[in-house]
């Protein structure tokens, strides 16, 4: 099966709030999805399990919470067998074409467009099984360092001897630790295989904004901006700047327009 690669923009922000823009190439997953018969879904911790971990952190003396995010996690999987995709030569930057002499590999497809055929051996966006394979490799890697999955709580892991545990949602770690050295141990072993981002404050996890008060052993959980995004989506951008004191904006009355009375209509 040969699929074409589609391009999709990705928007993110750096630490200073400046917008970042990049284009991602995605394998034609819809074509392969109907023909791939293996497992595709990556296991994730439940919201109830994550909230239980929050409460465990608050009730465990001296425990704290941090979050980890693995970078480009889907790209780390090794495919059990290669897939194949075609990329139009016009979509490939000139520097890449020159460096790898791709002109020598290009051919015209049935529509007369010059394309290059590529063999895909690692994970790629759009592959239906990329997330599952990447997670399976991560689980095997964690096991070699004595992190085991809890038998009755999917996607929750504990260390065999260290007082540290975490929930896993695809590539996002929510980590409860008592000693900073244990947290640093987890970070160090992950860095031997993955690139990752570390938030020692544990301020955000799976879309939840977290405000920890370790002195009072309390946690305030919110979803900042969630309501405003809903207002923009369902009521329109104008509703954000125009106060509305009813369930929905009312229809504006147009004064001065003469409408015929029923008795005037012939």
C-alpha positions as a printed Julia matrix, in Angstrom:
266×3 Matrix{Float64}:
   0.0    0.0     0.0
   1.43   3.36   -1.03
  -0.02   6.47    0.59
   0.51  10.14   -0.13
   1.75  12.5     2.56
  -0.47  15.44    3.45
   0.79  18.62    5.13
  -0.84  20.25    8.12
   0.22  23.43    9.98
   1.02  23.2    13.69
   0.83  26.22   16.0
   2.57  26.38   19.37
   4.04  29.06   21.65
   7.47  29.31   23.22
   8.2   30.17   26.87
   7.89  33.9    26.13
   4.51  33.48   24.45
   5.8   33.99   20.91
   3.94  31.96   18.26
   5.79  29.09   16.6
   4.77  27.73   13.23
   5.74  24.5    11.55
   4.41  22.14    8.91
   3.92  18.48    9.71
   3.85  15.73    7.16
   1.17  13.12    7.88
   0.98   9.66    6.38
  -2.33   8.95    4.64
  -3.77   7.19    7.68
  -7.27   6.84    6.23
  -5.94   4.67    3.43
  -4.0    2.39    5.77
  -6.54   2.38    8.61
  -9.04   0.26    6.75
  -6.38  -2.33    5.91
  -4.36  -2.39    9.16
  -5.68  -5.14   11.47
  -3.36  -4.73   14.47
  -3.87  -2.76   17.69
  -3.85   1.01   17.22
  -5.03   2.54   20.52
  -2.45   3.67   23.08
  -3.48   3.08   26.69
  -4.13   6.17   28.8
  -4.81   6.81   32.47
  -8.44   7.55   33.32
  -9.48  10.94   34.67
 -10.55   9.2    37.89
  -7.1    7.63   38.17
  -5.39  11.0    37.64
  -7.56  12.66   40.31
  -6.77   9.8    42.68
  -3.07  10.48   42.09
  -3.65  14.17   42.92
  -5.31  13.19   46.22
  -2.56  10.69   46.95
   0.03  13.45   46.5
  -1.8   15.72   48.96
  -2.26  12.98   51.57
   1.3   11.63   51.37
   3.67  13.5    53.73
   6.24  15.63   51.84
   5.01  14.39   48.45
   5.08  16.75   45.46
   3.95  16.63   41.84
   5.72  17.35   38.54
   4.89  16.77   34.89
   6.96  15.46   31.98
   6.2   15.67   28.27
   8.09  13.53   25.75
   8.9   15.43   22.55
   7.89  13.93   19.17
   6.81  10.74   20.92
   5.0    9.27   17.88
   8.21   9.46   15.84
  10.18   7.17   18.18
   8.36   3.91   17.33
  10.05   1.23   15.24
   7.61  -0.29   12.76
   7.43  -4.11   12.66
   7.38  -3.87    8.88
   7.99  -0.87    6.61
   5.25   1.23    5.06
   5.59   3.24    1.84
   4.53   6.74    0.91
   4.92   9.1    -2.02
   5.76  12.79   -1.65
   5.42  15.22   -4.57
   8.81  16.59   -5.53
   7.32  20.11   -5.47
   6.59  19.71   -1.74
  10.21  18.95   -0.82
  12.58  21.88   -0.05
  15.31  22.46   -2.62
  18.04  22.0     0.02
  16.76  18.49    0.81
  16.46  17.6    -2.88
  20.06  18.69   -3.52
  21.52  17.05   -0.41
  20.01  13.64   -1.15
  19.91  13.95   -4.98
  16.2   13.17   -4.94
  15.8   14.17   -8.57
  17.36  10.84   -9.49
  14.56   9.0    -7.6
  11.6   11.02   -8.88
   9.1    9.56  -11.34
   5.78  10.72  -12.76
   2.67   9.27  -11.17
  -0.45   8.46  -13.25
  -1.51  12.11  -12.98
   1.8   13.26  -14.42
   3.11  14.74  -11.16
   6.73  14.08  -10.16
   6.86  12.17   -6.86
   9.45  10.36   -4.77
   8.68   7.03   -3.11
   9.89   6.68    0.5
  10.18   3.7     2.8
   8.9    4.46    6.33
  10.6    2.42    9.07
   9.89   4.64   12.09
   6.74   6.18   13.49
   5.12   8.99   11.53
   2.11  11.2    12.08
  -0.93   9.67   10.41
   0.12   6.04   10.91
  -2.74   4.46   12.9
  -0.42   2.27   14.99
   2.39   4.77   15.66
   1.1    5.78   19.11
   0.54   2.2    20.25
   3.98   1.02   19.1
   5.72   4.0    20.73
   3.94   3.32   24.01
   4.83  -0.37   23.95
   8.49   0.52   23.5
   8.22   3.01   26.38
   6.68   0.36   28.67
   9.5   -2.1    27.91
  12.06   0.66   28.5
  10.51   1.59   31.87
  10.45  -2.06   32.92
  14.21  -2.38   32.41
  14.57   0.37   35.04
  12.17  -1.31   37.52
   9.1    0.82   36.77
   6.12  -1.55   36.64
   2.51  -0.94   35.66
   0.02  -1.35   38.49
  -1.94  -4.56   37.85
  -5.38  -3.07   38.6
  -4.84   0.54   37.48
  -4.02   0.84   33.76
  -1.39   3.44   32.8
  -0.3    3.94   36.42
   3.3    3.01   37.19
   5.34   2.51   40.36
   9.0    1.85   41.01
   9.87  -1.43   42.69
  11.88   0.2    45.49
  11.72   4.0    45.18
   8.73   6.0    46.57
   7.72   7.4    43.18
   4.71   6.76   40.94
   3.15   8.36   37.89
   0.17   8.27   35.56
   0.75   8.12   31.82
  -1.48   9.67   29.16
   0.23   8.75   25.85
   3.42  10.85   26.29
   2.44  12.99   29.31
   3.68  11.95   32.76
   2.04  13.12   35.98
   4.64  12.24   38.62
   4.22  11.98   42.39
   7.52  11.92   44.26
   8.72  12.33   47.84
  12.45  12.79   47.25
  13.76  15.02   44.49
  16.52  12.5    43.8
  13.9    9.92   42.77
  12.27  12.37   40.36
  15.67  13.24   38.91
  16.37   9.52   38.49
  13.25   9.14   36.33
  14.16  12.23   34.3
  17.73  11.05   33.75
  16.78   7.59   32.5
  14.15   9.02   30.13
  16.73  11.45   28.72
  18.87   8.51   27.61
  16.17   7.61   25.06
  13.84  10.61   24.64
  13.81  14.37   24.48
  11.48  15.75   27.11
  10.15  18.87   28.81
  10.09  19.08   32.59
   7.76  21.2    34.73
   8.88  20.87   38.34
   5.92  23.0    39.43
   3.41  20.52   37.98
   1.26  23.44   36.86
  -0.55  21.79   33.95
  -1.53  18.22   33.12
  -3.91  16.83   30.44
  -5.49  20.25   29.98
  -5.95  20.89   33.72
  -4.34  23.9    35.37
  -2.96  22.92   38.79
  -2.18  25.28   41.67
  -0.45  23.36   44.44
  -0.16  24.61   48.02
   2.11  22.12   49.73
   2.07  24.01   53.04
  -1.72  23.72   53.33
  -1.76  20.43   51.35
  -4.44  21.71   48.97
  -4.84  21.78   45.19
  -6.95  24.11   43.05
  -7.86  22.56   39.69
  -9.21  24.66   36.81
  -9.34  24.82   33.03
  -8.22  28.36   32.32
  -9.71  29.81   29.15
 -12.03  26.84   28.62
 -15.25  28.83   29.06
 -14.0   31.67   26.85
 -13.1   29.24   24.08
 -16.62  27.84   24.29
 -18.08  31.34   24.02
 -16.04  31.99   20.88
 -17.0   28.64   19.36
 -20.75  28.71   20.01
 -21.59  32.43   20.22
 -18.98  33.95   17.92
 -15.97  36.17   18.48
 -18.16  39.29   18.94
 -19.75  37.76   22.04
 -16.38  37.89   23.82
 -16.34  41.69   23.88
 -20.11  42.24   24.11
 -21.61  41.34   27.51
 -24.59  38.98   27.35
 -26.8   38.58   30.42
 -29.02  35.85   29.01
 -28.4   32.26   27.9
 -27.86  33.5    24.33
 -27.52  36.89   22.61
 -30.87  38.46   21.77
 -31.91  39.62   18.32
 -31.17  43.3    17.92
 -34.24  45.47   17.39
 -34.08  47.67   14.29
 -35.98  50.86   15.12
 -37.45  53.07   12.39
 -38.39  50.26   10.06
 -42.07  50.37    9.14
 -43.67  46.95    9.01
 -47.19  46.58    7.59
 -49.92  45.63   10.02
 -51.91  42.45    9.27
 -54.89  44.59    8.27
 -52.81  46.4     5.65
 -51.78  43.22    3.9
 -53.96  42.44    0.87
